[in-house]
Coordinates of C-alpha atoms in Angstrom, one line a residue:
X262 CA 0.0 0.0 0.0
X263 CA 2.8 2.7 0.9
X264 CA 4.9 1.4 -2.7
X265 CA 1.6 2.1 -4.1
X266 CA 1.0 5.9 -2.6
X267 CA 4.6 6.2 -3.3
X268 CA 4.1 5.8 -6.7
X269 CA 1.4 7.9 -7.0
X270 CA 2.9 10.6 -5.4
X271 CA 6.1 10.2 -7.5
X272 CA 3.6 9.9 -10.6
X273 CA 1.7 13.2 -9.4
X274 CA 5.3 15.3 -9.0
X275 CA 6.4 14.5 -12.2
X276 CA 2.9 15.4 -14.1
X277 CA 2.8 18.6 -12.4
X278 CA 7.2 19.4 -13.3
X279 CA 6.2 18.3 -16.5
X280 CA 2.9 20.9 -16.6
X281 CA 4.9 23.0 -14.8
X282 CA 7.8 23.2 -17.4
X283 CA 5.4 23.3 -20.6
X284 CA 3.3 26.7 -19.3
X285 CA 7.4 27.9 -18.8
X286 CA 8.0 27.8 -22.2
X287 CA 4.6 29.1 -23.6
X288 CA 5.0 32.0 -21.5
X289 CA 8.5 32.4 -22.9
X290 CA 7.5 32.2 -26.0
X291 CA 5.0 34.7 -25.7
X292 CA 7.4 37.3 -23.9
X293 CA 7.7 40.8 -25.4
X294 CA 11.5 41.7 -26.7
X295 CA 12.2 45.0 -26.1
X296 CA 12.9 47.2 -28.4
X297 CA 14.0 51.5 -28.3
X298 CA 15.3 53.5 -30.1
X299 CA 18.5 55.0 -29.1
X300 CA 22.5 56.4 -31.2
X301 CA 24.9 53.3 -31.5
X302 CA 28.6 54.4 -31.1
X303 CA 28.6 56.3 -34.1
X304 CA 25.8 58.6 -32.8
X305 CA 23.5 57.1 -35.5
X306 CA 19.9 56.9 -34.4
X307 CA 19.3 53.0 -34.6
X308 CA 16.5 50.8 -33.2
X309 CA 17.8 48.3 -31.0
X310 CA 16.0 44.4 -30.3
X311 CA 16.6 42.8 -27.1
X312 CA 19.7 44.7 -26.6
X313 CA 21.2 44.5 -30.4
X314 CA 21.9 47.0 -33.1
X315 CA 18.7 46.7 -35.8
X316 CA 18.5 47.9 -38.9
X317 CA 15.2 47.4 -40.8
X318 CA 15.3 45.1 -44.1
X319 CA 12.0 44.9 -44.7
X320 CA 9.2 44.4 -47.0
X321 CA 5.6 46.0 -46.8
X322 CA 3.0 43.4 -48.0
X323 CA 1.2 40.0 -46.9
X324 CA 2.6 37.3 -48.6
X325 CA 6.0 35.9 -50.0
X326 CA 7.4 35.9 -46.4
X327 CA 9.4 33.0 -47.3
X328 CA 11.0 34.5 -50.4
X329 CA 12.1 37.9 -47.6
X330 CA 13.6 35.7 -45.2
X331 CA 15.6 33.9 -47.5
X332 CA 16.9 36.8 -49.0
X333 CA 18.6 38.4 -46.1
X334 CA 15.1 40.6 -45.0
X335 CA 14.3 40.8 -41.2
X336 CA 10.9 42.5 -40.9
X337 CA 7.4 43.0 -42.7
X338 CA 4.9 46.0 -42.4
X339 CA 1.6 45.7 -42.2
X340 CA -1.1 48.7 -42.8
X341 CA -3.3 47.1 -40.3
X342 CA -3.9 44.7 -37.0
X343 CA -6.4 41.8 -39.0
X344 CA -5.3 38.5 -38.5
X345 CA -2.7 40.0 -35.9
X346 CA -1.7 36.8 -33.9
X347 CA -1.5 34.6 -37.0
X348 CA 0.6 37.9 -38.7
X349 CA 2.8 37.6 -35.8
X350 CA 3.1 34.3 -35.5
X351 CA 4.5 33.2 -39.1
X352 CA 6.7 36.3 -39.0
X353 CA 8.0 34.3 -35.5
X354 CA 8.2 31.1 -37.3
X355 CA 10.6 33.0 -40.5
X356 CA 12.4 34.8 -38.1
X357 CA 11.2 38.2 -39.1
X358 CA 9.7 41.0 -37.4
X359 CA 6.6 43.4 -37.9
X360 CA 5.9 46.8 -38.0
X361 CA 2.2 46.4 -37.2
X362 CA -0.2 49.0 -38.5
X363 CA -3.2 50.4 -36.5
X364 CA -5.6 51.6 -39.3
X365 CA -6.4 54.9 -38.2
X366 CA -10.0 55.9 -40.8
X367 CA -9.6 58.6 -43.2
X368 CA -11.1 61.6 -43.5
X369 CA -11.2 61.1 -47.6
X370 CA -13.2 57.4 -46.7
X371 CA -16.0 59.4 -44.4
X372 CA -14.8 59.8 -40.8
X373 CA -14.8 62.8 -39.2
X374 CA -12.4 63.4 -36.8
X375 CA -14.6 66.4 -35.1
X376 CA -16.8 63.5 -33.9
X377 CA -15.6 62.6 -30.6
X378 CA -17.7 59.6 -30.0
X379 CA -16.3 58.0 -32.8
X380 CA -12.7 58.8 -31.9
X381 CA -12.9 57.5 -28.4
X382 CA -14.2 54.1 -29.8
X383 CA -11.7 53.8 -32.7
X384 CA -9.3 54.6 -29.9
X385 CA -10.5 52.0 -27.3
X386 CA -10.5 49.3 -30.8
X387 CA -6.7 49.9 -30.5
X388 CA -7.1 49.5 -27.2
X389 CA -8.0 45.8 -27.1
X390 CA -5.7 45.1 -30.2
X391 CA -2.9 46.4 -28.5
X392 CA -3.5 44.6 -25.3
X393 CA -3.9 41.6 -27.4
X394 CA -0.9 41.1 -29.1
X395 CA 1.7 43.5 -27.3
X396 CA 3.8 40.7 -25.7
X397 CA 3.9 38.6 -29.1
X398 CA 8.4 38.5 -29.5
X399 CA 8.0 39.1 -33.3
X400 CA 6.0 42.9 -32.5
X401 CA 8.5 45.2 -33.3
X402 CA 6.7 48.2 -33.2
X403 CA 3.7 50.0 -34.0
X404 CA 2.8 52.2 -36.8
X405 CA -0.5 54.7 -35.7
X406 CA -2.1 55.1 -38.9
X407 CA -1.0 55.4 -42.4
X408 CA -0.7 58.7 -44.9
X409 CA -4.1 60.3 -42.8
X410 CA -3.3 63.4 -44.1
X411 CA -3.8 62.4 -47.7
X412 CA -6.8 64.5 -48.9
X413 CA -7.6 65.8 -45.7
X414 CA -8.2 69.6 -44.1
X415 CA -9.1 68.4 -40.6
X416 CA -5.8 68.3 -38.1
X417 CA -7.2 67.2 -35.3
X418 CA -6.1 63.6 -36.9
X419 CA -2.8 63.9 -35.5
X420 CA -4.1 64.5 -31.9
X421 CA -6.0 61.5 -32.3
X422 CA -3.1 59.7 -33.5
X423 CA -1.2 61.5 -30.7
X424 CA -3.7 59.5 -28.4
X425 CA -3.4 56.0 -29.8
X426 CA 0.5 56.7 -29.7
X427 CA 0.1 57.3 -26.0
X428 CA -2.1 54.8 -25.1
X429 CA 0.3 52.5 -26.0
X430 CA 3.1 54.1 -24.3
X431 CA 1.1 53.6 -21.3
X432 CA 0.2 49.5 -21.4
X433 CA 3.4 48.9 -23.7
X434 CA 6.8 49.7 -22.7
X435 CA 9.0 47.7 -24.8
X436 CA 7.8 48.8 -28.8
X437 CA 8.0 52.1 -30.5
X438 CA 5.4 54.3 -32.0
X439 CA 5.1 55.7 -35.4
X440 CA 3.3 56.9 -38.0
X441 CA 3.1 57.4 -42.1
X442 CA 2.8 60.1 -43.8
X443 CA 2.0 60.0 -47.8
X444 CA 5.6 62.0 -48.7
X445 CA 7.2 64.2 -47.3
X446 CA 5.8 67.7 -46.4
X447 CA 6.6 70.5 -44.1
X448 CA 3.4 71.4 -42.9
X449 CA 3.0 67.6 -41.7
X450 CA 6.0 67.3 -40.2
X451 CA 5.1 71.1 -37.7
X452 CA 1.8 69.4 -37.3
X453 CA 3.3 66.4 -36.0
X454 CA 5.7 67.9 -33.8
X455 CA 3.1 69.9 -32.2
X456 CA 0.7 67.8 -31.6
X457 CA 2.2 64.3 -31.7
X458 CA 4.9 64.4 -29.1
X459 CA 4.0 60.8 -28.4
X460 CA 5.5 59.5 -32.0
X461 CA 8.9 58.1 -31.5
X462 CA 9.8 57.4 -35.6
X463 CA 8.6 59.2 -38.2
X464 CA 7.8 57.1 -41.2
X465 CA 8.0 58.4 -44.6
X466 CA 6.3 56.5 -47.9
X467 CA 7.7 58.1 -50.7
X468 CA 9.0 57.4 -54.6
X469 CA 10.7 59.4 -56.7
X470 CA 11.4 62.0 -54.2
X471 CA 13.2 59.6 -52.0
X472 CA 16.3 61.1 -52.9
X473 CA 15.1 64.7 -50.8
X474 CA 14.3 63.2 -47.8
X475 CA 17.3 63.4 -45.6
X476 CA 17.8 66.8 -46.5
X477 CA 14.1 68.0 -46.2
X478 CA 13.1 66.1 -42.8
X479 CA 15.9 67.6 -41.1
X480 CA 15.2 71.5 -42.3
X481 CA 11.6 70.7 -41.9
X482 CA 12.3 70.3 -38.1
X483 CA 12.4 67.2 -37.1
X484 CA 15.8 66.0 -35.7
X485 CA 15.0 62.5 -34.5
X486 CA 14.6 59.1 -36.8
X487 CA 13.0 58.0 -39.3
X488 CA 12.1 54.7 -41.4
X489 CA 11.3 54.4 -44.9
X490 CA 8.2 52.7 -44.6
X491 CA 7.0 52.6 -48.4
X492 CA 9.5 52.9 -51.5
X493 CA 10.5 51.3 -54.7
X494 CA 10.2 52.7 -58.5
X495 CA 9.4 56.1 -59.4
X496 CA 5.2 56.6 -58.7
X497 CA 2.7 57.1 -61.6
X498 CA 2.4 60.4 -60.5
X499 CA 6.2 61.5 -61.2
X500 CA 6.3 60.1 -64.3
X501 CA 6.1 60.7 -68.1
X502 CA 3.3 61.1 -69.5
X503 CA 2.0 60.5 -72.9
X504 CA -0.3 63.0 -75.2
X505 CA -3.7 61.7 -74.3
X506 CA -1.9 61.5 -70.2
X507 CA -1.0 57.6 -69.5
X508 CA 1.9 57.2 -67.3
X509 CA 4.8 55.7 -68.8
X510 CA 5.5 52.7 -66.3
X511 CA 9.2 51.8 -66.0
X512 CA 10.2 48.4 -67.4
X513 CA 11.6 45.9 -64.4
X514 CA 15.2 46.8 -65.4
X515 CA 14.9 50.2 -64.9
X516 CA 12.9 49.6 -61.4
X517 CA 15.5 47.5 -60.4
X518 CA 18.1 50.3 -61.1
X519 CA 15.8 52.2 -58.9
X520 CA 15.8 50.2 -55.7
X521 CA 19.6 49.6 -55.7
X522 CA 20.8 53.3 -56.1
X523 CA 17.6 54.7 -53.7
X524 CA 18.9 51.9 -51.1
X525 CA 22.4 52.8 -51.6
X526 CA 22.4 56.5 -51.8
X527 CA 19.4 58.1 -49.9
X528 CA 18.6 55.1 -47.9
X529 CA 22.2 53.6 -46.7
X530 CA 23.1 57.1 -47.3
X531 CA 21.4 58.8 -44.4
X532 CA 22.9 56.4 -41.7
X533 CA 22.6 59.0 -39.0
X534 CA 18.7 59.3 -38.8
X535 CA 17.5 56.2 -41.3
X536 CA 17.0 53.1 -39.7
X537 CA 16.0 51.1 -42.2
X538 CA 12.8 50.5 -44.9
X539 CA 10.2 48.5 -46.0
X540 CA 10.5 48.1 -49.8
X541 CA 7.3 48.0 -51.5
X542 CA 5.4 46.1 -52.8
X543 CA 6.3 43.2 -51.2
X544 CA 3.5 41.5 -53.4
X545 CA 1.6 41.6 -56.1
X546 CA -1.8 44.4 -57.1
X547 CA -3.3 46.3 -59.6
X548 CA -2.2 49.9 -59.0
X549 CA -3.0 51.9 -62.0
X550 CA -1.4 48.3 -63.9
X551 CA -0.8 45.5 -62.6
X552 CA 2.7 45.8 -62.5
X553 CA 3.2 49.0 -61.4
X554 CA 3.9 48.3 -57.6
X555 CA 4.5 44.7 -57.2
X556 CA 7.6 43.0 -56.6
X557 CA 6.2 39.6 -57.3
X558 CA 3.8 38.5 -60.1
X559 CA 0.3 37.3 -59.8
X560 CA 2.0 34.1 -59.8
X561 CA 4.7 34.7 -57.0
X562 CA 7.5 35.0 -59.5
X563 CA 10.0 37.3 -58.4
X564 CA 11.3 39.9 -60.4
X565 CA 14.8 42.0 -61.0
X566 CA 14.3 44.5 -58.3
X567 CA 14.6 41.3 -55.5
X568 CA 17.5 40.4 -56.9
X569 CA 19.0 43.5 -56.3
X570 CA 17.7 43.7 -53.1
X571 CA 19.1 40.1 -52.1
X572 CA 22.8 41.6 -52.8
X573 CA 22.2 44.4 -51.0
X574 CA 20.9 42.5 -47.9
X575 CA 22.4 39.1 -47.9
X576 CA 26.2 40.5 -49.2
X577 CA 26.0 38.0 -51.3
X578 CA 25.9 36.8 -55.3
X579 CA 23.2 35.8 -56.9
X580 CA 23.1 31.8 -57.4
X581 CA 20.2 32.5 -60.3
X582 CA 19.4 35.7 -62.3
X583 CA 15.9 37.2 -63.2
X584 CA 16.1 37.3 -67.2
X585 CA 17.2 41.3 -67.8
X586 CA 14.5 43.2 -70.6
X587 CA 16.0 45.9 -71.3
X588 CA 13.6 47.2 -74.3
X589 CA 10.3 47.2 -75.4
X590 CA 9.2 49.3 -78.6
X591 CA 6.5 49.0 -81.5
X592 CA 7.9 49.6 -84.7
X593 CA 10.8 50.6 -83.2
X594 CA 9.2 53.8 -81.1
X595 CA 9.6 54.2 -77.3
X596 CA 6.8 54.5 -75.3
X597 CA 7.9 58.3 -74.9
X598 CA 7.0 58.6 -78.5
X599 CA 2.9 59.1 -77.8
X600 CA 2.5 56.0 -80.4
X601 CA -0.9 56.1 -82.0
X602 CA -2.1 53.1 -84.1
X603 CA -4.3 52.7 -86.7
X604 CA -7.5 50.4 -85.5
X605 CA -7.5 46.8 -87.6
X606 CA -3.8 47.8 -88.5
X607 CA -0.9 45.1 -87.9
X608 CA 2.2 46.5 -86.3
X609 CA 5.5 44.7 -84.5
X610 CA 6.8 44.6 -81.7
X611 CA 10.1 44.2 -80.1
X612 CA 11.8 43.3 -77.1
X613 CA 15.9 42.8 -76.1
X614 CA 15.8 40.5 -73.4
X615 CA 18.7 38.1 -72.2
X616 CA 19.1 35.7 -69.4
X617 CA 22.2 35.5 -67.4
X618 CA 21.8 31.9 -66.4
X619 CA 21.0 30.8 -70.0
X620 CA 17.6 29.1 -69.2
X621 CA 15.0 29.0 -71.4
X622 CA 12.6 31.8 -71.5
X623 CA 8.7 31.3 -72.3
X624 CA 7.3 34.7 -73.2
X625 CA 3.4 36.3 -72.5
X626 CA 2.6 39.0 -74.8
X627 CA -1.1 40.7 -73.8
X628 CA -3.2 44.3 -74.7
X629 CA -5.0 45.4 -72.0
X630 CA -7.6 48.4 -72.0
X631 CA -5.9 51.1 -69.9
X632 CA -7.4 51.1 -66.4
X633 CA -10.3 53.8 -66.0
X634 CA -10.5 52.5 -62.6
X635 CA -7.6 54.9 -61.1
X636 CA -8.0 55.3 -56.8
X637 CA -5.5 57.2 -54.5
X638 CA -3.8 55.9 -51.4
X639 CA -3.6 52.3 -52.6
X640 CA -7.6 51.8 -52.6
X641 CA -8.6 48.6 -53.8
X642 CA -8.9 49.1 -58.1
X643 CA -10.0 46.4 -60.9
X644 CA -8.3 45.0 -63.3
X645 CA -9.3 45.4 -67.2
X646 CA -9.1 42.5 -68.9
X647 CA -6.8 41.3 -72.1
X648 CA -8.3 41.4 -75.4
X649 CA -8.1 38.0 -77.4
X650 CA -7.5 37.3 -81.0
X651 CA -5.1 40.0 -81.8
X652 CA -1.5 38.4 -81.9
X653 CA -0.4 36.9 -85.2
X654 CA 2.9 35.3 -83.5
X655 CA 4.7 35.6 -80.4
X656 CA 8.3 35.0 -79.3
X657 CA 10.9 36.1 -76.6
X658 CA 12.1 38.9 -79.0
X659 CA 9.0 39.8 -80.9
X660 CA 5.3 39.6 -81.8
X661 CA 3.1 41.0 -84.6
X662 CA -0.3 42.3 -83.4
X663 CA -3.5 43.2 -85.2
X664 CA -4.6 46.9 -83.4
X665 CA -7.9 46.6 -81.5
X666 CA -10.8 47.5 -83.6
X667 CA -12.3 50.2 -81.1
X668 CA -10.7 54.2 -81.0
X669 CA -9.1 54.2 -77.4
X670 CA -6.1 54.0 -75.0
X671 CA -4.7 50.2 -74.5
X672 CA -1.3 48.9 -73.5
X673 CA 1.0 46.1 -74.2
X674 CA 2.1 43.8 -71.9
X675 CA 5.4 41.5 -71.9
X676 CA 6.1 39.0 -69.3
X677 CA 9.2 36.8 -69.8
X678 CA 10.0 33.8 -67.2
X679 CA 12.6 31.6 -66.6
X680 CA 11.5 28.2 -65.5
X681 CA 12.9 29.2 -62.1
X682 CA 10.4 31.5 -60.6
X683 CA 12.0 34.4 -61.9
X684 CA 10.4 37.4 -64.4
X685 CA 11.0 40.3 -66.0
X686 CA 8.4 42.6 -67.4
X687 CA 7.4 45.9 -69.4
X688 CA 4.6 47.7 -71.1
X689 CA 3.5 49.7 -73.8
X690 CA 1.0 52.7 -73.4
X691 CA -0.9 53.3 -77.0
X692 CA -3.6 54.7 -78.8
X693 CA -6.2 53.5 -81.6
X694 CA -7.1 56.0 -83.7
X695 CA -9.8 54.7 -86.7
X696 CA -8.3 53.1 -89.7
X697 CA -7.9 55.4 -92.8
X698 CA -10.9 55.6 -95.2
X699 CA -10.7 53.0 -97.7
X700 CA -8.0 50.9 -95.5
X701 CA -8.5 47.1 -95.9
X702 CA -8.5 45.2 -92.5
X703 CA -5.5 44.1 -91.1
X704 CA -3.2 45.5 -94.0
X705 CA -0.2 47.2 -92.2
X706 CA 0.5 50.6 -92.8
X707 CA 3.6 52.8 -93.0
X708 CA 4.7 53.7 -89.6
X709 CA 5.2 57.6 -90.8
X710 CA 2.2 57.9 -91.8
X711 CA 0.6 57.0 -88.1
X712 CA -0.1 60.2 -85.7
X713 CA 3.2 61.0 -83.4
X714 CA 3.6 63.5 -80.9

């Protein structure tokens, strides 16, 4: 009878070590890791994890975590809290970071930041979210709201940003605040200084005017860091644009130039206050085209840009190229050219493409209606469709294309791909003007004689 207690007992002890020892490690796995900002020993402004030096490689988007990681990234931005424990807990299981957003509402979408009912209850949403999540070791920290003062009059924004900012102070002392502003503007930046003083990081989405930032943010006033929270190619704002106004989109050579001389010269290049970025898109969506932004394709191939970015962050080379297209013309004519075809007409186009690897290429040649569907901010937009039935043939270097039937603006699209989950990309902006009178379908005609601006 006593072996028998005795065995229980010994039984019972070692059940309860062994419960005892499992909640141990949960807990531990769900401890915060601190994080602050604070100057290294150079004096540079640097955000520091658990202790360590921490400079943001990261990549703004939901998907293709895997492909960031790999690549030498450490972090991913998000623009809002949903799904913020599954969010946090792949990032954990990549070993990356997040900058998680707080969706503050826009003025431009209908709220009204006069109404104090409403503010209070957005605030108190944050609230629970924050509570929620705020010991999760993969938060690094939190970004109140993104570009709110894009098409907005009312400032009282910022104090309500100003209150999220210090609501989390107050139930989180181990993560950061910021928040995003669309560019980079003086009047935002006194507005924040005023009435923000809870914002430890100032984070900047910006394009082609990357290159002004670390002188402007400085004379603007503010004298503490910053993150690059959106940036990639130049935006289809700053652009070319062509006679009847499509932006002229970069082709993914030229975007890849982009990233590695912004990362090098005005990212890298403002050590002292810069603590990093998110590149953007670190996906794939239609944005004026469905090219525009993303890094990725629709399919998840990965294009020229993340290679460059993958030198940049992992220091070293590149095992396996994205194939390099480095021109796209019809009939010879740039896209700077205004090209204006004749409706039913045939016409050729051409592409110089090469692949560094020597893999075989398979090509996708499209025309697309250009998008009518154009939204500020990054607001959802559809996607036209390609017209069928118009290519005569199609290769890596070439194709010879019937114009669309119907007067309007269209664009042509070339995908090339490697086999390897790699792709490179351009298009075309044109316009149909109606065939001559008398002109027999799908004859070609002279080039000189088509309209050119």
């Amino acid at each position: 009878m006593k072996l028998l207690c005795l065995l229980k007992f010994r039984f019972c002890r070692q059940k309860l070590f062994f419960l005892l020892f499992i909640s141990s490690g949960v807990s531990c796995l769900g401890q915060a890791v601190h994080v602050e900002v604070k100057k290294n020993d150079k004096s540079e402004f640097r955000l520091f994890r658990d202790g360590k030096e921490y400079f943001v490689q990261g990549g703004g988007g939901s998907t293709n975590w895997d492909e960031l990681a790999a690549i030498g990234g450490n972090s991913v931005r998000t623009w809002s809290a949903d799904n913020a424990k599954a969010v946090l807990d792949e990032a954990q299981r990549l070993g990356l970071t997040v900058m998680m957003g707080l969706w503050m509402q826009h003025e431009r979408h209908g709220f009204d930041y006069d109404d104090q009912a409403k503010v209070n209850a957005q605030l108190e949403g944050f609230r629970k979210v924050v509570m929620e999540i705020k010991d999760h070791p993969a938060l690094l920290l939190w970004g109140v709201g993104n570009e709110v003062d894009l098409q907005y009059t009312n400032t009282n924004v910022w104090k309500a940003v100003n209150a999220v900012a210090q609501m989390i102070h107050d139930v989180d002392p181990h993560h950061p605040t910021s928040t995003v502003t669309a560019g980079l503007d003086e009047a935002e930046v006194k507005l924040i200084l005023r009435d923000c003083p809870a914002i430890d990081i100032y984070g900047i989405n910006t394009y082609g005017d990357l290159g002004n930032v670390k002188k402007n943010i400085r004379n603007f006033g503010w004298k503490k860091s910053y993150l690059i929270t959106e940036w990639g190619p130049n935006g289809h704002w700053e652009v070319q644009k062509t006679s009847w106004g499509a932006p002229i989109e970069q082709i993914s050579s030229e975007k890849a130039f982009s990233y590695k001389t912004r990362y090098t010269e005005d990212i890298l290049g403002d050590g002292q206050y810069c603590m990093g970025s998110y590149a953007f898109l670190w996906g794939q969506k239609q944005e004026t085209t469905s090219t525009w932004y993303g890094l990725f394709s629709a399919k998840g191939e990965r294009s020229p840009a993340i290679d460059e970015l993958e030198i940049l962050w992992s220091k070293k080379p590149l095992t396996q190229h994205c194939p390099d297209l480095t021109s796209l013309t019809i009939n010879g004519k740039k896209a700077g050219d205004s090209v204006k075809l004749r409706s039913d007409s045939l016409y050729s186009a051409s592409a110089i493409v090469k692949d560094l690897d020597g893999d075989k290429l398979k090509v996708k040649w499209m025309i697309i209606l250009e998008s009518t569907d154009i939204k500020s901010g990054g607001d959802a937009e559809s996607a036209p469709q390609a017209i069928a039935a118009l290519f005569k043939s199609k290769s890596a270097s070439g194709a010879k294309f019937r114009a669309p039937a119907t007067e309007g603006a269209y664009r042509l699209f070339y995908e090339v791909t490697d086999g390897h989950n790699h792709y490179a990309y351009g298009n075309f902006p044109f316009y149909v003007i109606p065939a001559l009178p008398g002109a027999a379908p799908g004859r070609p005609i002279a080039f000189k004689k088509q309209v050119m601006r």
